[in-house]
Each structure stands twice: as structure tokens, then as C-alpha cells.
PDB file of C-alpha atoms in Angstrom:
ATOM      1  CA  UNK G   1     -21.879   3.142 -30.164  1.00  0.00           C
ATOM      2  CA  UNK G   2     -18.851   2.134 -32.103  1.00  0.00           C
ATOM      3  CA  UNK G   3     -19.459   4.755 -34.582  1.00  0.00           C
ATOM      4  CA  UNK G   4     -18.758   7.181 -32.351  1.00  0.00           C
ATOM      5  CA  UNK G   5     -15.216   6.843 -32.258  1.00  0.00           C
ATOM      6  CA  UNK G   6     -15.128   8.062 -35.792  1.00  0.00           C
ATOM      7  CA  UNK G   7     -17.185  11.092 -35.703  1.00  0.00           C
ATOM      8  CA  UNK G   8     -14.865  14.498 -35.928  1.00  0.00           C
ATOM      9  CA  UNK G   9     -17.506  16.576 -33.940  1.00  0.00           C
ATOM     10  CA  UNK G  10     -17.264  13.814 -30.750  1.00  0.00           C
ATOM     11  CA  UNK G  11     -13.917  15.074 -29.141  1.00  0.00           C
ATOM     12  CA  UNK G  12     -14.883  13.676 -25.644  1.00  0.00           C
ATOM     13  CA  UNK G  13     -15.258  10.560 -26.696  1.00  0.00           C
ATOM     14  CA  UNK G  14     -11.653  10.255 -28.123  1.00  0.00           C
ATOM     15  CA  UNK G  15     -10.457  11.442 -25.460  1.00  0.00           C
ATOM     16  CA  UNK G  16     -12.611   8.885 -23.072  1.00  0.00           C
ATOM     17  CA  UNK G  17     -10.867   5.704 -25.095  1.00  0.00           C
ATOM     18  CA  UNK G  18      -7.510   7.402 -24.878  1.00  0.00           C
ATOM     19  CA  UNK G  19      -8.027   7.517 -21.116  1.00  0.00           C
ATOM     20  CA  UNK G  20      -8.941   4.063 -20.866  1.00  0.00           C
ATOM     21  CA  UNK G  21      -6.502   3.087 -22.511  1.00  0.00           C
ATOM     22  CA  UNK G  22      -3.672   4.686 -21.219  1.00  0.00           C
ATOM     23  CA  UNK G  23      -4.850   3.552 -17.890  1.00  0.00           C
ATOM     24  CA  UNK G  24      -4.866  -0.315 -19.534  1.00  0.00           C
ATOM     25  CA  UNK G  25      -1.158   0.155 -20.545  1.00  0.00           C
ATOM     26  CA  UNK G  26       0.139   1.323 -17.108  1.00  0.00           C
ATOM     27  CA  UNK G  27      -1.959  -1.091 -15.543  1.00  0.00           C
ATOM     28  CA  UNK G  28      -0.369  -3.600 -17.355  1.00  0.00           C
ATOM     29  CA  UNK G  29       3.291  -2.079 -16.660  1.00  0.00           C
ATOM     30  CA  UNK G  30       2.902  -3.167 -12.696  1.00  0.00           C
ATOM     31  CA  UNK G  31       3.617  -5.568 -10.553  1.00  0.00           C
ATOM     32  CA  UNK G  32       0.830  -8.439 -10.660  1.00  0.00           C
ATOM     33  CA  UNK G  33      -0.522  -9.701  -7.132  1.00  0.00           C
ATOM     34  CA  UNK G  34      -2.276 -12.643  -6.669  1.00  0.00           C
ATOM     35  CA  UNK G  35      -6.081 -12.668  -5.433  1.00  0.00           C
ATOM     36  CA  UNK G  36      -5.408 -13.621  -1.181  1.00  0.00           C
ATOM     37  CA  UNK G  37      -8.130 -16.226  -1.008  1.00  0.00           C
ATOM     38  CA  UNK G  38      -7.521 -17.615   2.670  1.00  0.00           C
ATOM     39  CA  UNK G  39      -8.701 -15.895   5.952  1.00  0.00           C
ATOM     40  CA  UNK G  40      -7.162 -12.984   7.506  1.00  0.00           C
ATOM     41  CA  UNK G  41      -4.125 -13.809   9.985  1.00  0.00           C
ATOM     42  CA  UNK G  42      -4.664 -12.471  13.277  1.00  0.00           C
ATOM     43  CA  UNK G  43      -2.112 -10.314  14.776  1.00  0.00           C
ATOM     44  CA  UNK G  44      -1.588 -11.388  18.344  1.00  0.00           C
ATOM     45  CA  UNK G  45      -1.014  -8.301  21.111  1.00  0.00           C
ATOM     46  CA  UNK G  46      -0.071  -8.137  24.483  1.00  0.00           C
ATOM     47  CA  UNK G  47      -0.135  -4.722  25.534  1.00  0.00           C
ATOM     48  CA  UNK G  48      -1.987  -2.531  27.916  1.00  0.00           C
ATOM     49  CA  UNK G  49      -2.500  -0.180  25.186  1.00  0.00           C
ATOM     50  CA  UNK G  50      -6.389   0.138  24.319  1.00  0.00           C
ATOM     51  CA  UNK G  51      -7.064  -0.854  20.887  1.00  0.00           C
ATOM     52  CA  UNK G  52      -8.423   1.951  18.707  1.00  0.00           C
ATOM     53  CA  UNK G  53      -9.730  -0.954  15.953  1.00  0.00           C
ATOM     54  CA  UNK G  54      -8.666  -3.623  13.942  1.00  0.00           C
ATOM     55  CA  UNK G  55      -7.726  -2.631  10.488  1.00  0.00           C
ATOM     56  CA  UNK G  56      -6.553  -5.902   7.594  1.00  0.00           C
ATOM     57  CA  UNK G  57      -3.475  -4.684   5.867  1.00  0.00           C
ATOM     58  CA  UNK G  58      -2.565  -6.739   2.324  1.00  0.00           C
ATOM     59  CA  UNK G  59       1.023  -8.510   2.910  1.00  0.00           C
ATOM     60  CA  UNK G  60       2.803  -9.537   0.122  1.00  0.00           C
ATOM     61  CA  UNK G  61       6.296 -10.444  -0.794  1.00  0.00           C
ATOM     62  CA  UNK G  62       7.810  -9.204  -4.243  1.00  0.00           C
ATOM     63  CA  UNK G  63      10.896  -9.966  -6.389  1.00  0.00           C
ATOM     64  CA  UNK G  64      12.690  -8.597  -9.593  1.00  0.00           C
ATOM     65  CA  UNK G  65      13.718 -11.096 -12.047  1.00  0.00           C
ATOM     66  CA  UNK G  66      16.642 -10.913 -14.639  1.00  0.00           C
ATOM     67  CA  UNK G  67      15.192  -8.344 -16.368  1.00  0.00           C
ATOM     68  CA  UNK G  68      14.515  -5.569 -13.026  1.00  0.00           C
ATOM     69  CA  UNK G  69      10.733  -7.195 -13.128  1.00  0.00           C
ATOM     70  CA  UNK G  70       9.211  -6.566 -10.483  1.00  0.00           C
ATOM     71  CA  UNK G  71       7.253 -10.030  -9.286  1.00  0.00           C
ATOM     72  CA  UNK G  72       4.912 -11.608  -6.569  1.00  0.00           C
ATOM     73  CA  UNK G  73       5.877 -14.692  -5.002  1.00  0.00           C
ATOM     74  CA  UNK G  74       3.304 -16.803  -3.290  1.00  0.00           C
ATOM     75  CA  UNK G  75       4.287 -19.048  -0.246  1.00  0.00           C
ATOM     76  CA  UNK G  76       7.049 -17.326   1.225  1.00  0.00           C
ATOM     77  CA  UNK G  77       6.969 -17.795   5.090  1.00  0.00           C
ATOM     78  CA  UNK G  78       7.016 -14.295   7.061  1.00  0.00           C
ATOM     79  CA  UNK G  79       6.787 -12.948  10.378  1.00  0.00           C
ATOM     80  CA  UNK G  80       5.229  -9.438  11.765  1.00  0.00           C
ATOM     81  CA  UNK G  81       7.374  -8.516  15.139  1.00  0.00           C
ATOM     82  CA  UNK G  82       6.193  -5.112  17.162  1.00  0.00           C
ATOM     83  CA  UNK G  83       6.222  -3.289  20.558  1.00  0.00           C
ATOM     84  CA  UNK G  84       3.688  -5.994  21.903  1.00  0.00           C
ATOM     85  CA  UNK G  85       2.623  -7.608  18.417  1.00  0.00           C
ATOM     86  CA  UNK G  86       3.230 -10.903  16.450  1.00  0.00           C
ATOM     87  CA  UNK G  87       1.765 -12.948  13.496  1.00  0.00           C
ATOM     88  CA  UNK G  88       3.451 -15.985  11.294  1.00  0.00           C
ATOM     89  CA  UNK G  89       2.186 -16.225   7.864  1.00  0.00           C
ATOM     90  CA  UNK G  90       2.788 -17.496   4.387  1.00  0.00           C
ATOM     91  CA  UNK G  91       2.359 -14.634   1.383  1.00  0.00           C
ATOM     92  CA  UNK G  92       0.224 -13.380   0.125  1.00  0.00           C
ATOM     93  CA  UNK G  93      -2.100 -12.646   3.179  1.00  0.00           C
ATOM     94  CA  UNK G  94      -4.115 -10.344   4.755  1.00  0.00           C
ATOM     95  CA  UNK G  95      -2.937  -8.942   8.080  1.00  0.00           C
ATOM     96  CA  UNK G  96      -5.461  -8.609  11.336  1.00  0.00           C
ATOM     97  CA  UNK G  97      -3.723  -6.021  13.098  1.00  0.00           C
ATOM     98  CA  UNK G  98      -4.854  -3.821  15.843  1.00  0.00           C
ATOM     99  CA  UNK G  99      -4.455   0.089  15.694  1.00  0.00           C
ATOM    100  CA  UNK G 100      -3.703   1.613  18.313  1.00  0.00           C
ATOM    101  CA  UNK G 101      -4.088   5.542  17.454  1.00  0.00           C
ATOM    102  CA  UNK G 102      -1.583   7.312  18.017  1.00  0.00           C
ATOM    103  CA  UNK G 103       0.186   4.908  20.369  1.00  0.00           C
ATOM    104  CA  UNK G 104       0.685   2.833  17.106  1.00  0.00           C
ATOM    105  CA  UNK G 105       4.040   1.740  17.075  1.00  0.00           C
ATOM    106  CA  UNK G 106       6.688   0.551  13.862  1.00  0.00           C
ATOM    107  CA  UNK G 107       6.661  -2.814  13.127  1.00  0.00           C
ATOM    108  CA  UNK G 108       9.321  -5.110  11.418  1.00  0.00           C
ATOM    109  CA  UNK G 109       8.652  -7.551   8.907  1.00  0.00           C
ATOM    110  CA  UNK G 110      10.763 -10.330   8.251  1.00  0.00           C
ATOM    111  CA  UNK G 111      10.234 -13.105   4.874  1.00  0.00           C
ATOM    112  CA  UNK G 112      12.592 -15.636   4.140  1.00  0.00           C
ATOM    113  CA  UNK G 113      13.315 -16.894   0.829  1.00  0.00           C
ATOM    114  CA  UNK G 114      15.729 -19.210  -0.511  1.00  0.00           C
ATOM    115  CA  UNK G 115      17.849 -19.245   2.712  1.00  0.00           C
ATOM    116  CA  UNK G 116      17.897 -15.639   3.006  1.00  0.00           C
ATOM    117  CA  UNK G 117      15.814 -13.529   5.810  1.00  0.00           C
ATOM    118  CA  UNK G 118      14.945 -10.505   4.446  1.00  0.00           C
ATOM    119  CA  UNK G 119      13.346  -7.734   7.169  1.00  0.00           C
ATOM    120  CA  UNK G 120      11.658  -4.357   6.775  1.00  0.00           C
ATOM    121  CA  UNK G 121      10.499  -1.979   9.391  1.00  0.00           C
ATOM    122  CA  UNK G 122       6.802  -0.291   8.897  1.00  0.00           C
ATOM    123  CA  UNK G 123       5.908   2.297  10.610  1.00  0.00           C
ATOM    124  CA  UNK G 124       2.140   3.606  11.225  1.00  0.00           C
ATOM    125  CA  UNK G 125       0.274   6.514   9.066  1.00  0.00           C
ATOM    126  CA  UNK G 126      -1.616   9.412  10.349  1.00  0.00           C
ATOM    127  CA  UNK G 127      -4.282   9.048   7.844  1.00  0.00           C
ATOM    128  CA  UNK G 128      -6.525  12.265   8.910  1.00  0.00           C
ATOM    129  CA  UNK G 129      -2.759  14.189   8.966  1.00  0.00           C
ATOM    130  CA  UNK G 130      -2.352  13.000   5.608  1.00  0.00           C
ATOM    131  CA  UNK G 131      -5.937  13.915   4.047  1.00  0.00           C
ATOM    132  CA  UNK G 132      -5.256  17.625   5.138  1.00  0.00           C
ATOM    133  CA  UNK G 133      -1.915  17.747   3.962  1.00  0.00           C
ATOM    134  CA  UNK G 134      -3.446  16.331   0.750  1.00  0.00           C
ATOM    135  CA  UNK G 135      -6.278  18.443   0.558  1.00  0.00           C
ATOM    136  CA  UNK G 136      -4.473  21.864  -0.891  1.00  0.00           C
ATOM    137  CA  UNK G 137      -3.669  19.964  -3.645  1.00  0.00           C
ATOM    138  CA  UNK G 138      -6.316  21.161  -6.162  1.00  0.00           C
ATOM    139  CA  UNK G 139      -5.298  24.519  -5.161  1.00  0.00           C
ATOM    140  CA  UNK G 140      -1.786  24.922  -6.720  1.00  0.00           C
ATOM    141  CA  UNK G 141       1.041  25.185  -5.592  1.00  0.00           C
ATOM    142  CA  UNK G 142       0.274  27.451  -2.990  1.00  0.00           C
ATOM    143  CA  UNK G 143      -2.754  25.297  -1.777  1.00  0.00           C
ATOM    144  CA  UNK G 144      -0.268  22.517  -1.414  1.00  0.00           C
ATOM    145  CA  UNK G 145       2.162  24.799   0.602  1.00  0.00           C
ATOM    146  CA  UNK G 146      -0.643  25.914   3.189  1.00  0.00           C
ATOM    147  CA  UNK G 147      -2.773  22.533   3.558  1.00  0.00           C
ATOM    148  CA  UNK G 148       1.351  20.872   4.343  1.00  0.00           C
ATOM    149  CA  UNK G 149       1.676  23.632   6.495  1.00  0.00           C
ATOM    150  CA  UNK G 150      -1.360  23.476   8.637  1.00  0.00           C
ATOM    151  CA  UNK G 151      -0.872  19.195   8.670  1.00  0.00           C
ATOM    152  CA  UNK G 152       2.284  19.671  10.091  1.00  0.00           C
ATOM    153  CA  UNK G 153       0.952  22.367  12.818  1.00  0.00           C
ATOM    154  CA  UNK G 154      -1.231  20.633  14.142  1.00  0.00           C
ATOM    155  CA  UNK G 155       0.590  17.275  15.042  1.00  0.00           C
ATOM    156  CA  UNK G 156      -0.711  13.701  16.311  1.00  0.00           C
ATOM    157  CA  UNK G 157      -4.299  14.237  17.552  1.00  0.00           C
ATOM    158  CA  UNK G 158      -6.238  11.485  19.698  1.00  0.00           C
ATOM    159  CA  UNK G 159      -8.758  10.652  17.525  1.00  0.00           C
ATOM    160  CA  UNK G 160      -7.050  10.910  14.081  1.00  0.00           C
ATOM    161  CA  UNK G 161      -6.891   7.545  11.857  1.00  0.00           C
ATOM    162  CA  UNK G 162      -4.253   6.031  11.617  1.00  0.00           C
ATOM    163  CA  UNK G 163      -3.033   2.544   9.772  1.00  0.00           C
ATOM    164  CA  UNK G 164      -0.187   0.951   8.119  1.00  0.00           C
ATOM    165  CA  UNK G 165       0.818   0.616   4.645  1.00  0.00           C
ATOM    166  CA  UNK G 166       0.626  -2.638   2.854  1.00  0.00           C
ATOM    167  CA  UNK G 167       2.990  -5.095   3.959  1.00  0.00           C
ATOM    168  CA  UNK G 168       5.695  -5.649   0.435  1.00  0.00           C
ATOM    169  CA  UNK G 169       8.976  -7.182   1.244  1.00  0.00           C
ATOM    170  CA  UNK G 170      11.536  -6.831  -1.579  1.00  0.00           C
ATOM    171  CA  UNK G 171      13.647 -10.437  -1.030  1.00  0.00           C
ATOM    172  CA  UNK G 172      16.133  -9.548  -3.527  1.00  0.00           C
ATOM    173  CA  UNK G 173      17.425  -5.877  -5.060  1.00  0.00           C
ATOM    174  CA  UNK G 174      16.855  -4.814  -8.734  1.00  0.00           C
ATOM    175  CA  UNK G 175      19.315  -6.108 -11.231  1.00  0.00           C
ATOM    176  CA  UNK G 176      22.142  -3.517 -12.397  1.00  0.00           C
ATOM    177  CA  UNK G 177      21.706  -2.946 -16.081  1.00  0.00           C
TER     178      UNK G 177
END
């Protein structure tokens, strides 16, 4: 199999490793995040709202070192505050946190690291918005013009998806160069 990378007539197969490893290198060029190995915290709520379903959103908090590096720090204590919702937890964690359709409401998120409380607010996706929106994207730039269009037309439905993004708290802002 080997062989093969060596072979003038085999194009494709250049092409393959080049692919993989291109994808190796910018793999490489991101933040790394530890494995969460402990249960999922629940998200306490105390609203009347109904509960579309639960949904377990990664939350992590994230640094840049001397050098604008961007890096994961494990065992920073954090709190999730919402219209109705709370959860204490230590990073990195998974997040048990109800969705509530379109009655999904921003949350903030607050870590604290060496004496400093850092917070940032997160608000909820429309996931089937964002599919169509997405979906003339094949299509050109014309596709992309019309499927944006017709997402935005047709606003917040009842039974779209929607969720939250991952949880990342920055606890410090990238070095100046």
C-alpha cells in the first residue's frame, strides 16, 4: 500500500495523504481540551416553562499564555445563572441543561480564576433556522443569498431545535505582541 504513494499515475492518492495531513497540522494548531470524565452536572430550573428536552452542552474554561496560546484549564470553579436556571461546577464539564424551544432564554456564565470572576452571556441557537440558512451553501453565492433569505423569513417556529453553544470562558485576554 505504501508503494502507492510513489506511483505518478495515482494522483488521488497524493492528494488523499495531503488531505490528511493538512487536517493533522491544523488539528494540531488548536486549542487542546481535556477528555470530561465525570458525570454530567444537572442544570437546576424553576420555571413554568415546559421543557422541550434536555440537551449536555461541553463547558470549558480557556486561557492564552505568554505567547497568545490559547489553553484549557482544568478545575476552575464556575457557575451557569438564567431566567429560572442554575448549576455550580468545576471545568471541564458537561452541562445538563433543559431546552426550552423557543422560550429558551440567554444565560450567563461566570468562572473564577486566580481572584478574578470572569462572566459571559450565552444565548440559545435556532438550530433548524440555522440548517436552512446553511443549506444554499453548495449553491454559490446566490444559493447562500436565498437559503439566508428564506431563514430569516420565516422566524422562530414552535417546533424548531434549538440549543446552546459550548460553554468556553476566556479568563484572561490575548497577549499584545
Amino acid at each position: 500500500p505504501c508503494d502507492l504513494i510513489y506511483r505518478r499515475d495515482n494522483r488521488m492518492t497524493i492528494k488523499t495523504y495531503a488531505a490528511v495531513l493538512s487536517a493533522l497540522v491544523l488539528t494540531a494548531c488548536g486549542p487542546s481540551t481535556t477528555p470530561i470524565t465525570t458525570a454530567p452536572v444537572q442544570v437546576s430550573h424553576s420555571t413554568t416553562r415546559p421543557v422541550q428536552r434536555y440537551e449536555i452542552v461541553p463547558a470549558r474554561a480557556v486561557m492564552f499564555d505568554a505567547s497568545g496560546k490559547r489553553v484549557e484549564l482544568a478545575g476552575v470553579p464556575c457557575r451557569l445563572n438564567g431566567a429560572g436556571l442554575a448549576a455550580a461546577y468545576t471545568t471541564p464539564a458537561n452541562l445538563n441543561i433543559p431546552i426550552y424551544g423557543p422560550n429558551s432564554s440567554t444565560v450567563s456564565v461566570g468562572c473564577s480564576h486566580e481572584g478574578k470572576t470572569v462572566q459571559k452571556v450565552v444565548g440559545p441557537v435556532n438550530k433548524t433556522r440555522e440548517a436552512v440558512a446553511n443549506s444554499g451553501s453548495g449553491a454559490g453565492l446566490l444559493g447562500a443569498l436565498i437559503a439566508t433569505s428564506v431563514a430569516a423569513g420565516r422566524g422562530n417556529r414552535a417546533n424548531d431545535e434549538y440549543s446552546y453553544e459550548r460553554f468556553f470562558v476566556d479568563v484572561n485576554k490575548r497577549p499584545r505582541r
